[in-house]
PDB file of C-alpha atoms and ligand atoms in Angstrom:
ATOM      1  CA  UNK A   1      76.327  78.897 106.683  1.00  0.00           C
ATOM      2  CA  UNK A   2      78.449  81.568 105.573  1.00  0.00           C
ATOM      3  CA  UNK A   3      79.074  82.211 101.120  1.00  0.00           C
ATOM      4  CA  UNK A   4      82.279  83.020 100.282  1.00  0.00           C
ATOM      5  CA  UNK A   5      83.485  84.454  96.985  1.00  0.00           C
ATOM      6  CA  UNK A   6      87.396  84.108  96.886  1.00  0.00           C
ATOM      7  CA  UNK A   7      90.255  82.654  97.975  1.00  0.00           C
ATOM      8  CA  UNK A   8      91.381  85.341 100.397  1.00  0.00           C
ATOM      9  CA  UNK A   9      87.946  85.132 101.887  1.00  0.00           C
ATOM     10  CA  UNK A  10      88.379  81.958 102.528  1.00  0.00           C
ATOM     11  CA  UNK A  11      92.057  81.769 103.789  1.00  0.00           C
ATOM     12  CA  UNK A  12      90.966  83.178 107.099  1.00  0.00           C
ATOM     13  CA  UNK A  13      88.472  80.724 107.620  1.00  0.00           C
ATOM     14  CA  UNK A  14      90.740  78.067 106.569  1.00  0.00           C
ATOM     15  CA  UNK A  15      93.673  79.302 109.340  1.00  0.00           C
ATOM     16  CA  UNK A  16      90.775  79.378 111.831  1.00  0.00           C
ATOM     17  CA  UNK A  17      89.836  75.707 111.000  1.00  0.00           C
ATOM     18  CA  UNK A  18      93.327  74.142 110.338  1.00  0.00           C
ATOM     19  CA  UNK A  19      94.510  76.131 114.299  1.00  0.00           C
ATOM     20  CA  UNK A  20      91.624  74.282 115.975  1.00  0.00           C
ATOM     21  CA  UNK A  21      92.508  70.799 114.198  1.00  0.00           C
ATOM     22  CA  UNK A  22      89.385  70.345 112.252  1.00  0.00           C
ATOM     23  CA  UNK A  23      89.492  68.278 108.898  1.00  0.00           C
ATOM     24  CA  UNK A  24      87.945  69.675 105.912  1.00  0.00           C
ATOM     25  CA  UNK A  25      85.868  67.994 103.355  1.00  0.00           C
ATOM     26  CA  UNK A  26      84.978  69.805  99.687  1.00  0.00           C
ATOM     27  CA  UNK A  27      82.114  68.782  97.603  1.00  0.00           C
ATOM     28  CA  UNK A  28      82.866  70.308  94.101  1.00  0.00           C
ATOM     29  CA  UNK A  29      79.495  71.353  91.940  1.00  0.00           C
ATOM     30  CA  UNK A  30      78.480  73.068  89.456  1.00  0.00           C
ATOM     31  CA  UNK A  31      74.862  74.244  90.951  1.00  0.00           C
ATOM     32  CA  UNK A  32      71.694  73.284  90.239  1.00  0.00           C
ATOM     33  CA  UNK A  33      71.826  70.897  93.316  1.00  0.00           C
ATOM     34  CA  UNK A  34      69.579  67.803  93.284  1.00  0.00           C
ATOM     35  CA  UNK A  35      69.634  64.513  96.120  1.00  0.00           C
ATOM     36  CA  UNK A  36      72.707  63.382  94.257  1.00  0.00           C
ATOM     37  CA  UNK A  37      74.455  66.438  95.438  1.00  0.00           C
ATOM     38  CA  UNK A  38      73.207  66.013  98.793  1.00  0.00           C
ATOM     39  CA  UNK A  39      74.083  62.743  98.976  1.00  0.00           C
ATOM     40  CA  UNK A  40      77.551  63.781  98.244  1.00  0.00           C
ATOM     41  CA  UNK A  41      77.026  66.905 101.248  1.00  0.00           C
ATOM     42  CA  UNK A  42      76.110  64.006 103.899  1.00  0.00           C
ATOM     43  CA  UNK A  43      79.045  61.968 103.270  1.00  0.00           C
ATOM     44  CA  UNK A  44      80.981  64.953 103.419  1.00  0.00           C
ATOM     45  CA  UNK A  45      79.242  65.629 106.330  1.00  0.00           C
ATOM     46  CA  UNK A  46      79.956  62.469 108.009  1.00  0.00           C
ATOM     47  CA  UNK A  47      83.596  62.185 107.201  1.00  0.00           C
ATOM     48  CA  UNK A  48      84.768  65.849 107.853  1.00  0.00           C
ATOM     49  CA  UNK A  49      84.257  68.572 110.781  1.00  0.00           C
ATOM     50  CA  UNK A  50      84.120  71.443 108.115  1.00  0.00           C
ATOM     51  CA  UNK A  51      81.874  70.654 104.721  1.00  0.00           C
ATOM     52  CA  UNK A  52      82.739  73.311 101.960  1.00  0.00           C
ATOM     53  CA  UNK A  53      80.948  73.134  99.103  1.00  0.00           C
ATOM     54  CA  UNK A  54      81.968  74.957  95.849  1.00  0.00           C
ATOM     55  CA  UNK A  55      79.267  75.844  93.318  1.00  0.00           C
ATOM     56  CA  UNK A  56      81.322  77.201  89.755  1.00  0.00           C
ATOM     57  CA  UNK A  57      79.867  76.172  86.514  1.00  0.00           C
ATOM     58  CA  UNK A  58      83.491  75.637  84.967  1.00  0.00           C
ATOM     59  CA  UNK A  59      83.473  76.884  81.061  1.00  0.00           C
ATOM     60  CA  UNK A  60      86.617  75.229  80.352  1.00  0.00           C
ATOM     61  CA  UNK A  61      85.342  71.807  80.677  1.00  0.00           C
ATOM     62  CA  UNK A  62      82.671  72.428  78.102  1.00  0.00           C
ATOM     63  CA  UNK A  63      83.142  71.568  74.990  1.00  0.00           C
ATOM     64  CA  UNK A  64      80.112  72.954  73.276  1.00  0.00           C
ATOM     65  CA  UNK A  65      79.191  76.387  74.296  1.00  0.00           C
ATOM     66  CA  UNK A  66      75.470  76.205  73.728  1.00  0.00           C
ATOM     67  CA  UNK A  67      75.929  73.766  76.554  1.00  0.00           C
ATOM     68  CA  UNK A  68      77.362  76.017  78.582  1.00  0.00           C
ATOM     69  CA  UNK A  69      74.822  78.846  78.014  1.00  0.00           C
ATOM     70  CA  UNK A  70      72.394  76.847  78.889  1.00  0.00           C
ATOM     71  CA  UNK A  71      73.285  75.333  81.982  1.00  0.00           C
ATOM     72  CA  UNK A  72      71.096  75.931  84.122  1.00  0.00           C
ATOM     73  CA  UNK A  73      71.258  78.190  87.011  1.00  0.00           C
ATOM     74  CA  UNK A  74      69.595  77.857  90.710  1.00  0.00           C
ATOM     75  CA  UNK A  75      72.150  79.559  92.981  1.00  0.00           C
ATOM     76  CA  UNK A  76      69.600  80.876  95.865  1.00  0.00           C
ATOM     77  CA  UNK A  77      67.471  77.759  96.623  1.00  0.00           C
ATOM     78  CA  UNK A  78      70.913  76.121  96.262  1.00  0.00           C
ATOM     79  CA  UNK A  79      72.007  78.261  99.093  1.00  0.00           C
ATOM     80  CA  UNK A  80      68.808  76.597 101.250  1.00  0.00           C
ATOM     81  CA  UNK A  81      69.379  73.094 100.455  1.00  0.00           C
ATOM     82  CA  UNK A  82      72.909  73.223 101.757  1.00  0.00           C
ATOM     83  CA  UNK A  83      71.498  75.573 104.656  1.00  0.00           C
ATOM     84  CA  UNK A  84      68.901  72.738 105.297  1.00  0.00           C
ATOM     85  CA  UNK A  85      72.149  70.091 105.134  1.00  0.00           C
ATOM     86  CA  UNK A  86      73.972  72.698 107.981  1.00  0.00           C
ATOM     87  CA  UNK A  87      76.856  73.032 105.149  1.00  0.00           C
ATOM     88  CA  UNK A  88      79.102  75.209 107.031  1.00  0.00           C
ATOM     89  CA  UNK A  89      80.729  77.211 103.773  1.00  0.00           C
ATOM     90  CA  UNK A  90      79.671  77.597  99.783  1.00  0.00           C
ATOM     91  CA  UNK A  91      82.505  78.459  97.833  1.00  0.00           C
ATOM     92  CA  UNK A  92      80.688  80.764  94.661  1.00  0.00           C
ATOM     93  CA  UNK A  93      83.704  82.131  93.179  1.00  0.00           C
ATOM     94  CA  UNK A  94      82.849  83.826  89.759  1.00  0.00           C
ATOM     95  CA  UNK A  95      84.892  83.383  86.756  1.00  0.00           C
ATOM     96  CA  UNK A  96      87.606  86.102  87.190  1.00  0.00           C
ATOM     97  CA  UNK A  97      88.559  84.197  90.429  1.00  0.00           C
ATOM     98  CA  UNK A  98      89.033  81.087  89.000  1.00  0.00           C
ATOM     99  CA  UNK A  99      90.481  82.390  86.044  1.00  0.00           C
ATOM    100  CA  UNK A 100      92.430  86.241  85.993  1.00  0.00           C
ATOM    101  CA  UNK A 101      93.755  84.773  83.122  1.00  0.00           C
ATOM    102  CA  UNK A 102      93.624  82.426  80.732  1.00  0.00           C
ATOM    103  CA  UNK A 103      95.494  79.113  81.850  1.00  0.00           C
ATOM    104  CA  UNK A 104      98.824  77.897  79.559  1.00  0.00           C
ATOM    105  CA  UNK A 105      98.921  74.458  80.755  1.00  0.00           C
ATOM    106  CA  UNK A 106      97.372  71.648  79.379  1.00  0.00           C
ATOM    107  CA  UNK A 107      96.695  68.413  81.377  1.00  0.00           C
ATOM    108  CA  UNK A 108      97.157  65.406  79.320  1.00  0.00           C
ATOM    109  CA  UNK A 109      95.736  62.229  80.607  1.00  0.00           C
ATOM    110  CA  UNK A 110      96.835  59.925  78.373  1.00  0.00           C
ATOM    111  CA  UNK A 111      95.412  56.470  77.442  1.00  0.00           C
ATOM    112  CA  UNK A 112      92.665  57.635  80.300  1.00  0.00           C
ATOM    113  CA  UNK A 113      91.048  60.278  78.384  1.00  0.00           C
ATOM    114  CA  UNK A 114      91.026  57.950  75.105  1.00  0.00           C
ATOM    115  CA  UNK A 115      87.871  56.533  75.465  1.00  0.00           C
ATOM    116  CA  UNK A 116      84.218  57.432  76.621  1.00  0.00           C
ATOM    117  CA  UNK A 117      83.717  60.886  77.452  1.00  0.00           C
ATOM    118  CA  UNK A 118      87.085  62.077  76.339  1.00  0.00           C
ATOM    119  CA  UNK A 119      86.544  60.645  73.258  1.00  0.00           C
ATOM    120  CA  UNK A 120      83.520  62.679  72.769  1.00  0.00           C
ATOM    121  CA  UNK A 121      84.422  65.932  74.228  1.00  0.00           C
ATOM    122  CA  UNK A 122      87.750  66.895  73.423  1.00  0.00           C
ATOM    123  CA  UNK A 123      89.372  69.035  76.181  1.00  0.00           C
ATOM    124  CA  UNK A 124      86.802  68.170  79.015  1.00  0.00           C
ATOM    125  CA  UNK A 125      89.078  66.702  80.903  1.00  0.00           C
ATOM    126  CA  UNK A 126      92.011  69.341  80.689  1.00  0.00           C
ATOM    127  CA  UNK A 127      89.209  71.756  82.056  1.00  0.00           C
ATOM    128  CA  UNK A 128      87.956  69.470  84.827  1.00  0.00           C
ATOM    129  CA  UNK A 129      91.480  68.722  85.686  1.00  0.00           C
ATOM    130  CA  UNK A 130      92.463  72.171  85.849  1.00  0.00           C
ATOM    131  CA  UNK A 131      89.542  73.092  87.778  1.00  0.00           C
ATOM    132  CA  UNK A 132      89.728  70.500  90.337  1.00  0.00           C
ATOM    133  CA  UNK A 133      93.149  71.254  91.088  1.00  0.00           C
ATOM    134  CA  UNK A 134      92.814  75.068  91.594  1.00  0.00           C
ATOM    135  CA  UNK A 135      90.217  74.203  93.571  1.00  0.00           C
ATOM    136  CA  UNK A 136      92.128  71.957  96.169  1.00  0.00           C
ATOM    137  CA  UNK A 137      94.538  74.241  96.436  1.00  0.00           C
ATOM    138  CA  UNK A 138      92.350  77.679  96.848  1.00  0.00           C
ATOM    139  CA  UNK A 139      90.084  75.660  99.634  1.00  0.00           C
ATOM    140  CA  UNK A 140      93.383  72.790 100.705  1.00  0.00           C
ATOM    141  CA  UNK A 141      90.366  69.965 101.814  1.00  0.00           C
ATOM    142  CA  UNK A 142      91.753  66.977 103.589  1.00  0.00           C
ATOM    143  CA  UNK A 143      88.822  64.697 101.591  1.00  0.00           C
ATOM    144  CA  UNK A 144      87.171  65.966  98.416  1.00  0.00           C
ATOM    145  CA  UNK A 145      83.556  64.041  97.390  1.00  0.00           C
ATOM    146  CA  UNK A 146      82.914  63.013  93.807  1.00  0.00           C
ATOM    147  CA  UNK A 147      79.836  60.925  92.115  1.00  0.00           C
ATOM    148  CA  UNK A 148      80.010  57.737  90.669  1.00  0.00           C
ATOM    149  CA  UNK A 149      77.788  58.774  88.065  1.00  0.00           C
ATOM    150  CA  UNK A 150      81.147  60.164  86.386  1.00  0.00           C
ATOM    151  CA  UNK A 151      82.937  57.321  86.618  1.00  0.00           C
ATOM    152  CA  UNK A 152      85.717  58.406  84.014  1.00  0.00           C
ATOM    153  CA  UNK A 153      85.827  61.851  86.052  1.00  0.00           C
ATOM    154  CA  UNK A 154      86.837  59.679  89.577  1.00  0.00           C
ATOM    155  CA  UNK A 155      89.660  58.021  87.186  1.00  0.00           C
ATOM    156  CA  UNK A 156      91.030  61.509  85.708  1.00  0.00           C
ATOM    157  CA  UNK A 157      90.734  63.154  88.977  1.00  0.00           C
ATOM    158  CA  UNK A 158      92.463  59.811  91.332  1.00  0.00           C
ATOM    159  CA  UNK A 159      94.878  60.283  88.499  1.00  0.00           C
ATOM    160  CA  UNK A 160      95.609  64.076  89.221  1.00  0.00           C
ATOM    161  CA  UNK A 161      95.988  63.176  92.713  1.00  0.00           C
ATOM    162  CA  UNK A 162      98.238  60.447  92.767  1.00  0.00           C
ATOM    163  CA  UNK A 163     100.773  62.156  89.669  1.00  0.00           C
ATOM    164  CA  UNK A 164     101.168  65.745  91.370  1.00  0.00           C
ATOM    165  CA  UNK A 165     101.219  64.105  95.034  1.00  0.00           C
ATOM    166  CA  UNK A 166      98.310  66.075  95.908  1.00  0.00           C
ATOM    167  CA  UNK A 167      97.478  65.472  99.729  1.00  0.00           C
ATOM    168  CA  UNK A 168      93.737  65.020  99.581  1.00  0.00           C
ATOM    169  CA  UNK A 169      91.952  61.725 100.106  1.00  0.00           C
ATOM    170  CA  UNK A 170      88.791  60.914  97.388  1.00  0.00           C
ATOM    171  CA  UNK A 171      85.967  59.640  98.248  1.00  0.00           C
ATOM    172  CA  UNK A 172      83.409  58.390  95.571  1.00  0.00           C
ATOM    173  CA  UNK A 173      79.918  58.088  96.279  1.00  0.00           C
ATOM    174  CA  UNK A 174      77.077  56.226  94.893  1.00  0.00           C
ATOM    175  CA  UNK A 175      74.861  57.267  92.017  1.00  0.00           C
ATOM    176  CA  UNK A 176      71.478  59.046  93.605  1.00  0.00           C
ATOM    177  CA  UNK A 177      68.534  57.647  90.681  1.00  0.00           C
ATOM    178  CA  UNK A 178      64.686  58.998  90.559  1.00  0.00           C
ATOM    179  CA  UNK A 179      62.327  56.345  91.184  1.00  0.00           C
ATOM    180  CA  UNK A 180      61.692  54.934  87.957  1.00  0.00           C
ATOM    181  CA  UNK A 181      65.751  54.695  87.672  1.00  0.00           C
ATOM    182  CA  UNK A 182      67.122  57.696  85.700  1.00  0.00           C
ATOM    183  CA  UNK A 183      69.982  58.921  87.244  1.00  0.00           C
ATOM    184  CA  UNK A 184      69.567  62.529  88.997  1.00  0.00           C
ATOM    185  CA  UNK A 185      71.187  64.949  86.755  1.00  0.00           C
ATOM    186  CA  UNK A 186      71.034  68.877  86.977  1.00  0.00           C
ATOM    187  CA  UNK A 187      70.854  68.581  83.114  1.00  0.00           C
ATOM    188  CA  UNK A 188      67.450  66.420  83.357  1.00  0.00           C
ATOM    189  CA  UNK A 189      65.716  69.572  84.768  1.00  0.00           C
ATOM    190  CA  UNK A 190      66.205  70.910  80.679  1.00  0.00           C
ATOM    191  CA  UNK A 191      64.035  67.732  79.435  1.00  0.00           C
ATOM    192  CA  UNK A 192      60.906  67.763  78.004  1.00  0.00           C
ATOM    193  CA  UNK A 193      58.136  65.484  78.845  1.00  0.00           C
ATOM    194  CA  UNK A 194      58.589  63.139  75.966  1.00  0.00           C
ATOM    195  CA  UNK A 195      62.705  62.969  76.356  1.00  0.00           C
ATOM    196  CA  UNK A 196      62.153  62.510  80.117  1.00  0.00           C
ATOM    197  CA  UNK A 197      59.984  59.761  78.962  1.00  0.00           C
ATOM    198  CA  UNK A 198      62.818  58.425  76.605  1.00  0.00           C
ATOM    199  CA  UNK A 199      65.427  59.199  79.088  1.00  0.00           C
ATOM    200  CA  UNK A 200      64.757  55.863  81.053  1.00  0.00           C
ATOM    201  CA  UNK A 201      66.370  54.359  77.722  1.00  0.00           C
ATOM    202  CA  UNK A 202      70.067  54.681  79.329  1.00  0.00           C
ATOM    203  CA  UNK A 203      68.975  52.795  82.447  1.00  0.00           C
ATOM    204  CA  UNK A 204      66.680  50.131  80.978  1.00  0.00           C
ATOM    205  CA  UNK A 205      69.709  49.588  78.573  1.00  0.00           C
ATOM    206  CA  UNK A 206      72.003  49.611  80.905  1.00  0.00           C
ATOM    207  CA  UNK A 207      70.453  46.717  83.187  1.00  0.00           C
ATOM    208  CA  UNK A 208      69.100  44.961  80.212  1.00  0.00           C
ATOM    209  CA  UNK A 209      72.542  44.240  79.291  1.00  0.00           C
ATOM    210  CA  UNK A 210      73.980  43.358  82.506  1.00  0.00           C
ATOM    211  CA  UNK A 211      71.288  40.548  82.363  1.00  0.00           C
ATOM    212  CA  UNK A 212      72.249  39.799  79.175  1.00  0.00           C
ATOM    213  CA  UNK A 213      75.725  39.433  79.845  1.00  0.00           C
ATOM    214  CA  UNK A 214      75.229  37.786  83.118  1.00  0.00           C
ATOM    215  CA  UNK A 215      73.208  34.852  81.379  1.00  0.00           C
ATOM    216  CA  UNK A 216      75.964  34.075  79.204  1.00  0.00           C
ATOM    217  CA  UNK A 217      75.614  36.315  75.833  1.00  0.00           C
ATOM    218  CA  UNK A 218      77.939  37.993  74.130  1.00  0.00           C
ATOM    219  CA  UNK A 219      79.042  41.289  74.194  1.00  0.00           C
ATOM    220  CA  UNK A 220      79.230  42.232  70.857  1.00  0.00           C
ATOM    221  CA  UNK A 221      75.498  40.998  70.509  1.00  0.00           C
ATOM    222  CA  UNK A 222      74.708  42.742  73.307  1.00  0.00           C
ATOM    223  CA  UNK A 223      75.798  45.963  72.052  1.00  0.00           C
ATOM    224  CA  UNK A 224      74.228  45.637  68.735  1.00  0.00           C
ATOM    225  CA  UNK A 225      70.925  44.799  70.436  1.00  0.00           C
ATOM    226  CA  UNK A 226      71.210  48.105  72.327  1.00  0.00           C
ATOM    227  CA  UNK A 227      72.342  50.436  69.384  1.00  0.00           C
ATOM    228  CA  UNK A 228      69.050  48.806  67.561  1.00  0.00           C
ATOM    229  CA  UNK A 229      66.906  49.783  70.844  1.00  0.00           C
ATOM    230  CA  UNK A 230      68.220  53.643  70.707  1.00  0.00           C
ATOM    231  CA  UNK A 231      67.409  53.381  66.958  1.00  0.00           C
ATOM    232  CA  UNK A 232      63.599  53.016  68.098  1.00  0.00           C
ATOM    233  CA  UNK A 233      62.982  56.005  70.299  1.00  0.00           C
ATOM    234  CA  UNK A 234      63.172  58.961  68.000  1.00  0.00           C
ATOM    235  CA  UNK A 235      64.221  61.173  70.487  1.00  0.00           C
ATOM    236  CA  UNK A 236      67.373  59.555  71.856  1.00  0.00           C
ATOM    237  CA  UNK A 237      70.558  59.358  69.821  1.00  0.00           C
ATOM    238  CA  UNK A 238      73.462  57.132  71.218  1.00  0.00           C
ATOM    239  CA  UNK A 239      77.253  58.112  71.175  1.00  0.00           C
ATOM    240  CA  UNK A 240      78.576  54.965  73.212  1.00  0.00           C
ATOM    241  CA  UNK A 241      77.450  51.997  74.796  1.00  0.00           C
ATOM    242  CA  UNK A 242      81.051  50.187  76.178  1.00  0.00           C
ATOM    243  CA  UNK A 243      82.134  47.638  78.541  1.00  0.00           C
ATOM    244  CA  UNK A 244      85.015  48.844  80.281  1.00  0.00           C
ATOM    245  CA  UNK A 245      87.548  47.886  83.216  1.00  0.00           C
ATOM    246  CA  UNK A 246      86.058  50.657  85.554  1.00  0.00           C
ATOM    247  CA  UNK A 247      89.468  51.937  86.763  1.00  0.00           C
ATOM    248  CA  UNK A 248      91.699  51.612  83.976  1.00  0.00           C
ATOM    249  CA  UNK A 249      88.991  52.532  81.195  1.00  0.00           C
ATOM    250  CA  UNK A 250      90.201  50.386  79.110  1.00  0.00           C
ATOM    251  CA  UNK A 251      87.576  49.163  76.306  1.00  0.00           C
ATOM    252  CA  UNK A 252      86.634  45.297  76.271  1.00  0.00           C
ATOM    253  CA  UNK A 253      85.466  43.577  73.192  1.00  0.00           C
ATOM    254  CA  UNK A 254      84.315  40.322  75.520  1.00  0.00           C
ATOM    255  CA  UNK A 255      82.727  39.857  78.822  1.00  0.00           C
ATOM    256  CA  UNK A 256      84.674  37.920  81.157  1.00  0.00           C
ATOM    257  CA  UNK A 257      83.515  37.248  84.646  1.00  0.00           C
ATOM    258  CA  UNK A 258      86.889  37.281  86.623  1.00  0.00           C
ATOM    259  CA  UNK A 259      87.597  40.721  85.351  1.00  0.00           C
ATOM    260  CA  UNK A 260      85.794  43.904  87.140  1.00  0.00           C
ATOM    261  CA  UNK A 261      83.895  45.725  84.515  1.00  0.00           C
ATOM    262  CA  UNK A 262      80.951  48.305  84.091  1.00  0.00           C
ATOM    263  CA  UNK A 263      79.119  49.329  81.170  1.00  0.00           C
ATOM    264  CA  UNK A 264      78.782  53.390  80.368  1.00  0.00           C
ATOM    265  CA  UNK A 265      76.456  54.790  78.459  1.00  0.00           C
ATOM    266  CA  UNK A 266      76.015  57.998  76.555  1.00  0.00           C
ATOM    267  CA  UNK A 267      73.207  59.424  74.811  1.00  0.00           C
ATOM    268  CA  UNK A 268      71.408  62.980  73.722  1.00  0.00           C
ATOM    269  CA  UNK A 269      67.532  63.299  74.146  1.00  0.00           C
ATOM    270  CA  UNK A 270      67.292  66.301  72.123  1.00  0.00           C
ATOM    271  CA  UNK A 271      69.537  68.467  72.778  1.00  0.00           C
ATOM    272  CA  UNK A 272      70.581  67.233  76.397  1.00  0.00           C
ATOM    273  CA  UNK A 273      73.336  64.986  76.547  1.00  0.00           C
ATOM    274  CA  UNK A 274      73.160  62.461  79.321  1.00  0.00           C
ATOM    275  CA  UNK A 275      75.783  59.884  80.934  1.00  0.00           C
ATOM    276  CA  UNK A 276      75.478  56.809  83.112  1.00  0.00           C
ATOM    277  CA  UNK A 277      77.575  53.727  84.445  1.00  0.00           C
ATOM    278  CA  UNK A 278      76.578  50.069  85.616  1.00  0.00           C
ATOM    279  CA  UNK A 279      79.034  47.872  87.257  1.00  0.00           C
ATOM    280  CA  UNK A 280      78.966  44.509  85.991  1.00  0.00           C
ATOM    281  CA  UNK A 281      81.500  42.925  88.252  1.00  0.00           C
ATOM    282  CA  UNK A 282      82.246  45.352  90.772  1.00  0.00           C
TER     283      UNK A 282
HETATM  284  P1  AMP B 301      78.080  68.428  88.718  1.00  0.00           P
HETATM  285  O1  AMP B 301      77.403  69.545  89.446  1.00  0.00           O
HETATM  286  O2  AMP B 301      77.254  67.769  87.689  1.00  0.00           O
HETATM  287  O3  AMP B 301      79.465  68.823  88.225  1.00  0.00           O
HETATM  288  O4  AMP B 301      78.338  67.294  89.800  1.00  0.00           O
HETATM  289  C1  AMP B 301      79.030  67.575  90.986  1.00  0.00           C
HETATM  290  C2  AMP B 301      79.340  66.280  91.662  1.00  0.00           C
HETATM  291  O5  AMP B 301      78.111  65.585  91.962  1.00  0.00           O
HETATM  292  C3  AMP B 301      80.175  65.327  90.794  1.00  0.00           C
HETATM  293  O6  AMP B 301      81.124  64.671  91.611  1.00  0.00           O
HETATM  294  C4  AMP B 301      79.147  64.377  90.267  1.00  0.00           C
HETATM  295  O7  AMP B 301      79.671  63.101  89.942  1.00  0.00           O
HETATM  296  C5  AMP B 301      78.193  64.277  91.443  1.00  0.00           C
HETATM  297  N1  AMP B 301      76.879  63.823  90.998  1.00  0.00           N
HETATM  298  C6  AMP B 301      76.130  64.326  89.981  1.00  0.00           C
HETATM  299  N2  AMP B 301      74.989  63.609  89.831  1.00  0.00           N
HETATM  300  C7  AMP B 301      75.021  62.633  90.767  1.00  0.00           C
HETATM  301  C8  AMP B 301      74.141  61.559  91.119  1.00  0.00           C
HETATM  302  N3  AMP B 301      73.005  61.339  90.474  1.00  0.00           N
HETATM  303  N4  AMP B 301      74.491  60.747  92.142  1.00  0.00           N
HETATM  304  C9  AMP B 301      75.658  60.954  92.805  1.00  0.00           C
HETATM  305  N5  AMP B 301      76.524  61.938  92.523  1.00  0.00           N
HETATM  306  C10 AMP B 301      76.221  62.762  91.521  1.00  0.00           C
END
């Protein structure tokens, strides 16, 4: 597995791969690497002869520095779980790379970024957008690997894609949960005992209502029975709890079976902010 820290670096190794014909797959991260990243590494694995993964904790998608101070940081056994996955390259660029300067432009996603997490981080998506796309075109994969668990993120990024006629093909993979259900997050690491405890609140919630809804209640009753349930743990403070068509993100006031929907949920336990998605109809 070889590390490489820049784009030159890496331009060699991408002439060597592109003259001999082999495809190359990119799994974007931020570090701290749990299964879900792996799961993400093995698909990318499967799909492409070279897997690159890039590890750069992006500070111009967050949106509150604190955040960003304390995200946490893991890079060497990193490096062994993607030597243990036979990862062929790890992109580590530091920020300089990424950024010399300061970008000017500002990606606007519209109606997309008008709900959910864009809602409740303003200029998260800009930065993810930005990132993403300096990132296909500094390591020019044929596929790139994303997580369901960010369901808006898939939606900004096949956005990006399809506007600026970027030539890479997405491929979205499952969300990786611990046992009891809690989807993996590098963030859950930062959780105390109790909010780990409290965490399984955004699951429980999650299914709970897609019973609910299932069985023939309403949405709007639904949702008020949640926000009541977050009101009893004293460690877990909601932002949303919406149904949503899962590719348009547009917000639904009722249930209705013929249309695809998921639910998303956002919460803090503490200080940590989590996310998570349920498809309802897929
Ligand atoms: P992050 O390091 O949090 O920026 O995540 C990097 C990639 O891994 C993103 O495409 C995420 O959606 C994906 N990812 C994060 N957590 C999970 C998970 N539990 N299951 C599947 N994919 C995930």
């Amino acid at each position: 597995m070889q590390v490489v820290y820049t784009g030159a670096d890496w331009h060699e190794y991408w002439l060597r791969s592109i003259k001999s014909n082999k495809s190359i797959g990119l799994v974007p991260t931020m570090g701290a690497l749990h299964e879900g990243h792996l799961d993400l590494v093995r698909k990318a694995k499967e799909e492409s002869d070279i897997v690159v993964v890039s590890i750069f904790v992006n500070p111009t998608q967050f949106n509150n520095q604190e955040d960003f101070e304390n995200y946490p940081n893991t890079l060497e056994s990193d490096l062994d779980k993607l030597s243990n996955e036979n990862v062929d390259f790890v992109f580590v660029p530091d920020t300089k790379t990424i950024y010399p300067e300061k970008p000017v432009i500002n990606i606007n996603f519209g109606e997309l970024e008008r709900v959910l997490e864009g809602t409740f981080r303003p200029g998260h998506f800009n930065g993810v957008g930005i990132v993403v796309s300096k990132l296909f075109n500094l390591i020019r994969p044929h596929k790139a690997f994303f997580g369901q668990k960010d369901l808006q993120q898939t939606g900004i990024i096949k956005q990006l894609v399809k506007d600026l006629s970027m030539e890479v093909e997405l491929i979205i993979v499952p969300t990786r949960r611990e046992e009891d259900g809690l989807a993996m997050s590098s963030r859950n690491m930062r959780l105390s005992t109790e909010e780990r405890n409290q965490s399984l609140i955004l699951i429980n919630s999650l299914m709970k209502a897609k019973q609910e809804l299932l069985a023939g209640k309403q949405w709007f009753e639904v949702q008020n029975q949640i926000k009541c349930d977050f009101e009893e743990k004293p460690l877990a403070s909601l932002e949303y709890f919406e149904l949503i068509h899962p590719e348009r993100f547009t917000r639904y006031s009722k249930f209705d079976e013929n249309q695809k929907s998921s639910i998303c949920v956002a919460a803090y336990l503490g200080k940590i902010r989590l996310i998570d998605n349920l498809p309802i109809i897929p």
